[in-house]
mmCIF file of C-alpha atoms in Angstrom:
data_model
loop_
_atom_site.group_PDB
_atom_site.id
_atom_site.type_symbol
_atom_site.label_atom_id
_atom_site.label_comp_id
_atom_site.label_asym_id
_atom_site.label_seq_id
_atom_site.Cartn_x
_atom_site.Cartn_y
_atom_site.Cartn_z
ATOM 1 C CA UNK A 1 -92.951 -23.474 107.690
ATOM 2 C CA UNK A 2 -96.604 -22.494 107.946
ATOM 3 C CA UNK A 3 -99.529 -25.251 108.962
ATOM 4 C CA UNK A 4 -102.370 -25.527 106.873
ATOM 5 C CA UNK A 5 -105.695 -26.246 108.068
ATOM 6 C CA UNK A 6 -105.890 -29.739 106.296
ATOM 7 C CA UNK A 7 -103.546 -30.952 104.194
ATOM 8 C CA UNK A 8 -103.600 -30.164 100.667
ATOM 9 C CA UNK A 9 -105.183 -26.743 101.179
ATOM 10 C CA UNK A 10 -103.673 -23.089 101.662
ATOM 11 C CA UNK A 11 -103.778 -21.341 104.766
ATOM 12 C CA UNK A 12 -107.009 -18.825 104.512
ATOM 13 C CA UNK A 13 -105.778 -15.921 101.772
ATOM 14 C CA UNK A 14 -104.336 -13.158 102.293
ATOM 15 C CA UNK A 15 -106.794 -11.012 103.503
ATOM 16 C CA UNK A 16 -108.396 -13.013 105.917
ATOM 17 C CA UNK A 17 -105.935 -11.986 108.660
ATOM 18 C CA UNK A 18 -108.167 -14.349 110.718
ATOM 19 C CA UNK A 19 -110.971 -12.613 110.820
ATOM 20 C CA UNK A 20 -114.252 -14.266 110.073
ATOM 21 C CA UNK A 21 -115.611 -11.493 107.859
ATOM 22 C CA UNK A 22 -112.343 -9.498 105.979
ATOM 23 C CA UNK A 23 -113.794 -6.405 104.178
ATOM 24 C CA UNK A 24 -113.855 -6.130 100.227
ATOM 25 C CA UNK A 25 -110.568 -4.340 99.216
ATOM 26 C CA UNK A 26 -110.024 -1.867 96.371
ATOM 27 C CA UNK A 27 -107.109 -0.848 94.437
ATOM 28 C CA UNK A 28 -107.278 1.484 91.327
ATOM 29 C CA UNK A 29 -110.477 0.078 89.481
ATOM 30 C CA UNK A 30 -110.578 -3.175 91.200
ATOM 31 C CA UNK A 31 -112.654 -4.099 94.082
ATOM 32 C CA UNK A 32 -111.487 -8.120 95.956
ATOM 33 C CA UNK A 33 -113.593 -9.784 98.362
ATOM 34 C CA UNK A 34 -111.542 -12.130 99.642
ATOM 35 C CA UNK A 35 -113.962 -13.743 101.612
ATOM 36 C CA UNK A 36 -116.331 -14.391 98.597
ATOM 37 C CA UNK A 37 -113.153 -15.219 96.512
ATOM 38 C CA UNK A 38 -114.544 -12.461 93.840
ATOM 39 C CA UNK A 39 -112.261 -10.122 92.047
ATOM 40 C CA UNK A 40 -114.451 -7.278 90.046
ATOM 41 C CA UNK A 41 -113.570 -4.355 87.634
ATOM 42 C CA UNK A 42 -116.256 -2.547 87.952
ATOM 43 C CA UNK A 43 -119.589 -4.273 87.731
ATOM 44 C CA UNK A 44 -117.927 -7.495 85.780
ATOM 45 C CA UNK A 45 -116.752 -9.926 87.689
ATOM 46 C CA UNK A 46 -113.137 -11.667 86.535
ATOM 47 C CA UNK A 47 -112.544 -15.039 86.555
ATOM 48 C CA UNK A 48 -109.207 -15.577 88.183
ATOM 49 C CA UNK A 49 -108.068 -19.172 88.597
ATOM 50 C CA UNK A 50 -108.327 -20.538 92.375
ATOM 51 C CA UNK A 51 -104.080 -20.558 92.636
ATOM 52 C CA UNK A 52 -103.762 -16.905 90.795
ATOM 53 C CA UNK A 53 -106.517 -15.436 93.227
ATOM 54 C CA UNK A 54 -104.694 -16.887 96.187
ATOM 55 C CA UNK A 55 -100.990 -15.231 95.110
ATOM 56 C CA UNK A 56 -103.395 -11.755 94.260
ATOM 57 C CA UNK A 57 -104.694 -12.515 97.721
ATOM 58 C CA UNK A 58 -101.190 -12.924 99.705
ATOM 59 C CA UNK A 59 -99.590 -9.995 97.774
ATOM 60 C CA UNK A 60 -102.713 -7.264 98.413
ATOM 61 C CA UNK A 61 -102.469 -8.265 102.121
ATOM 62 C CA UNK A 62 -98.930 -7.273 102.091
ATOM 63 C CA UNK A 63 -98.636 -4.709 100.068
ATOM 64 C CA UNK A 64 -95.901 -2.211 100.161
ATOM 65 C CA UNK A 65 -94.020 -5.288 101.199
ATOM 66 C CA UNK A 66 -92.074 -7.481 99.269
ATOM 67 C CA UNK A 67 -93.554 -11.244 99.049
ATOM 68 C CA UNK A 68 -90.934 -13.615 98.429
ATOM 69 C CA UNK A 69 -90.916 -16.868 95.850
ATOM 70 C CA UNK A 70 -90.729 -19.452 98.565
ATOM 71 C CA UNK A 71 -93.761 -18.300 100.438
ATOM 72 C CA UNK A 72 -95.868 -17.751 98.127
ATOM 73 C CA UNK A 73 -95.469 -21.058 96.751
ATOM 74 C CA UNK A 74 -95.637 -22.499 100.329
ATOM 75 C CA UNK A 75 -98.986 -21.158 100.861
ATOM 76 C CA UNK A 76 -100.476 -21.335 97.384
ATOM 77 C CA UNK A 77 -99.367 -24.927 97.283
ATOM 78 C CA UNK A 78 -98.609 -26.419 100.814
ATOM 79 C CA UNK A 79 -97.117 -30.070 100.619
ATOM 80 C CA UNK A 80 -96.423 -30.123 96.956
ATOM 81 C CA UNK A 81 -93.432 -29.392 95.095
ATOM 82 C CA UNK A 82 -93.733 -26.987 91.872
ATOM 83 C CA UNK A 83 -91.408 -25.131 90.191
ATOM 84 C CA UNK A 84 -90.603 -21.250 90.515
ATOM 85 C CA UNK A 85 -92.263 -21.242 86.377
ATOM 86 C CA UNK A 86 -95.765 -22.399 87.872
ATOM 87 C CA UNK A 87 -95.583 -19.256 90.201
ATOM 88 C CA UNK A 88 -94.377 -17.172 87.326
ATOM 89 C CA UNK A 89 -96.973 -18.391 85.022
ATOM 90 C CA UNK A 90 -99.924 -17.168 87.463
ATOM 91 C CA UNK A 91 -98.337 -14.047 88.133
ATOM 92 C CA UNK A 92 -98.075 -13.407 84.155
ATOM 93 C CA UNK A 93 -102.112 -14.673 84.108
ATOM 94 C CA UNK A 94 -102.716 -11.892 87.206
ATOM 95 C CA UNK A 95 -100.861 -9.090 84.893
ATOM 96 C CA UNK A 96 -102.652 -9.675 82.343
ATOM 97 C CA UNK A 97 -105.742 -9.643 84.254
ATOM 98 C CA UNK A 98 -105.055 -6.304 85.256
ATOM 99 C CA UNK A 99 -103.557 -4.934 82.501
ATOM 100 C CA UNK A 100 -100.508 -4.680 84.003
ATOM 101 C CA UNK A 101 -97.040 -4.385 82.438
ATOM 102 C CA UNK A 102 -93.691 -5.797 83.624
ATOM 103 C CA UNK A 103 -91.111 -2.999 82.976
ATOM 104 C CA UNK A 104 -93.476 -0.393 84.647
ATOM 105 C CA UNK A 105 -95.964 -1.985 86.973
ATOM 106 C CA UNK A 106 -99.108 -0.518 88.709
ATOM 107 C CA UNK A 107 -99.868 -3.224 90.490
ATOM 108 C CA UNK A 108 -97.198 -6.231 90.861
ATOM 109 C CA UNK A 109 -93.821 -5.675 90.451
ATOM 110 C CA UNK A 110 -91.165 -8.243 90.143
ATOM 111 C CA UNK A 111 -88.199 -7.946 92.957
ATOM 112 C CA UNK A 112 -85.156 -9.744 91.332
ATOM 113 C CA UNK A 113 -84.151 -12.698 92.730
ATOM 114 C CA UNK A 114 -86.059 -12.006 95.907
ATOM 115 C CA UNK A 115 -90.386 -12.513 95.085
ATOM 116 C CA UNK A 116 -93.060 -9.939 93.984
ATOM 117 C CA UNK A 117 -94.381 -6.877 95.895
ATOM 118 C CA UNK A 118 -97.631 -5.258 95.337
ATOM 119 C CA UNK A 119 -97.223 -2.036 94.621
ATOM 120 C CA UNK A 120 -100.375 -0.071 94.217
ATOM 121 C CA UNK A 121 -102.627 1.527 97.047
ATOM 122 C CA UNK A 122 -104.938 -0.651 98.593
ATOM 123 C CA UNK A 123 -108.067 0.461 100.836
ATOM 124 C CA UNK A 124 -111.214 -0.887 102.295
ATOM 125 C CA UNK A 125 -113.855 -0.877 99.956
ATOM 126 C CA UNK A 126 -117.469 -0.076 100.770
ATOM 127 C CA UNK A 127 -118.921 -3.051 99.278
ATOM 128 C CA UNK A 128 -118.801 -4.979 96.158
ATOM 129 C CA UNK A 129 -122.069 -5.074 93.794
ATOM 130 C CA UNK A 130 -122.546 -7.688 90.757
ATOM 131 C CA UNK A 131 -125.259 -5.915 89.293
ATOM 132 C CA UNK A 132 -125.194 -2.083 87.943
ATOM 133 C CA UNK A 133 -127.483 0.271 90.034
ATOM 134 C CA UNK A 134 -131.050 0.732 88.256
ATOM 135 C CA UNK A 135 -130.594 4.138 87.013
ATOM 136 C CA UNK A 136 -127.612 2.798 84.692
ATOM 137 C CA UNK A 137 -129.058 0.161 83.043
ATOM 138 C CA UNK A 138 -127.807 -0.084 79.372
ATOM 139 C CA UNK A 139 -131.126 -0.432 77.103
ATOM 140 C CA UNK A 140 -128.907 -1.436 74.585
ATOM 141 C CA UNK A 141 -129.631 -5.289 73.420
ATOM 142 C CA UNK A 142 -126.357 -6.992 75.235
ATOM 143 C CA UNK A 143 -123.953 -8.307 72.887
ATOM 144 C CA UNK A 144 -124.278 -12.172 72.806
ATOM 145 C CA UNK A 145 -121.586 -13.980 75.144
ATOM 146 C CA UNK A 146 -118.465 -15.496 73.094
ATOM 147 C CA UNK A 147 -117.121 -19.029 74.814
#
């Protein structure tokens, strides 16, 4: 069983490694800062909930390998009991984040009976920018925000 930090948090994400500064991550159009807790597509910036972004997190550090149900629940929620559907919701909320599809994933595939295994390359990204570079600027009027 792993040991959290204080009790009723995860261990640092995946990602972290224990290193006080992980680099940003990329995979396909994605860029992950795990540090800053920031998943991007581009310029825009996703809002992923807090438990989703930690399972994303786990799963891109060990890519390539397969993650199984048990831990991921043990570090997404340390001390609490939920059931294997809570993990399965968030993983549904990550694919569709991505755009990802079950039967033929790009990104997280479901190993029967065993856990999930992130499946798509994953390298060190340069840096991750919230704003578009000045020669790209849209001068467009931006459409208005919907809730």
């Amino acid at each position: 069983m792993h040991q959290t930090a204080s009790p009723g948090r995860a261990e640092p994400p995946a990602g972290s490694s224990g290193s006080p500064d992980p680099q940003p991550l990329a995979f396909g159009p994605f860029r992950m800062d795990v540090r800053a807790r920031r998943l991007q597509r581009g310029h825009e910036v996703l809002a992923v909930s807090t438990r989703a972004f930690d399972i994303l997190a786990i799963l891109v550090e060990r890519a390539g390998q397969t993650v199984t149900k048990a831990e991921l629940m043990e570090r997404v929620w340390p001390d609490v009991f939920v059931e294997e559907a809570n993990l399965a919701q968030h993983v549904s909320q990550l694919r569709r984040l991505l755009g990802d599809a079950t039967k033929q994933p790009e990104y997280i595939a479901t190993i029967p009976r065993q856990g999930y295994q992130f499946v798509a390359a994953v390298t060190a990204a340069q840096s991750i920018e919230t704003t578009p570079p000045a020669d790209n600027r849209d001068t467009r009027a931006a459409a208005p925000e919907l809730p």
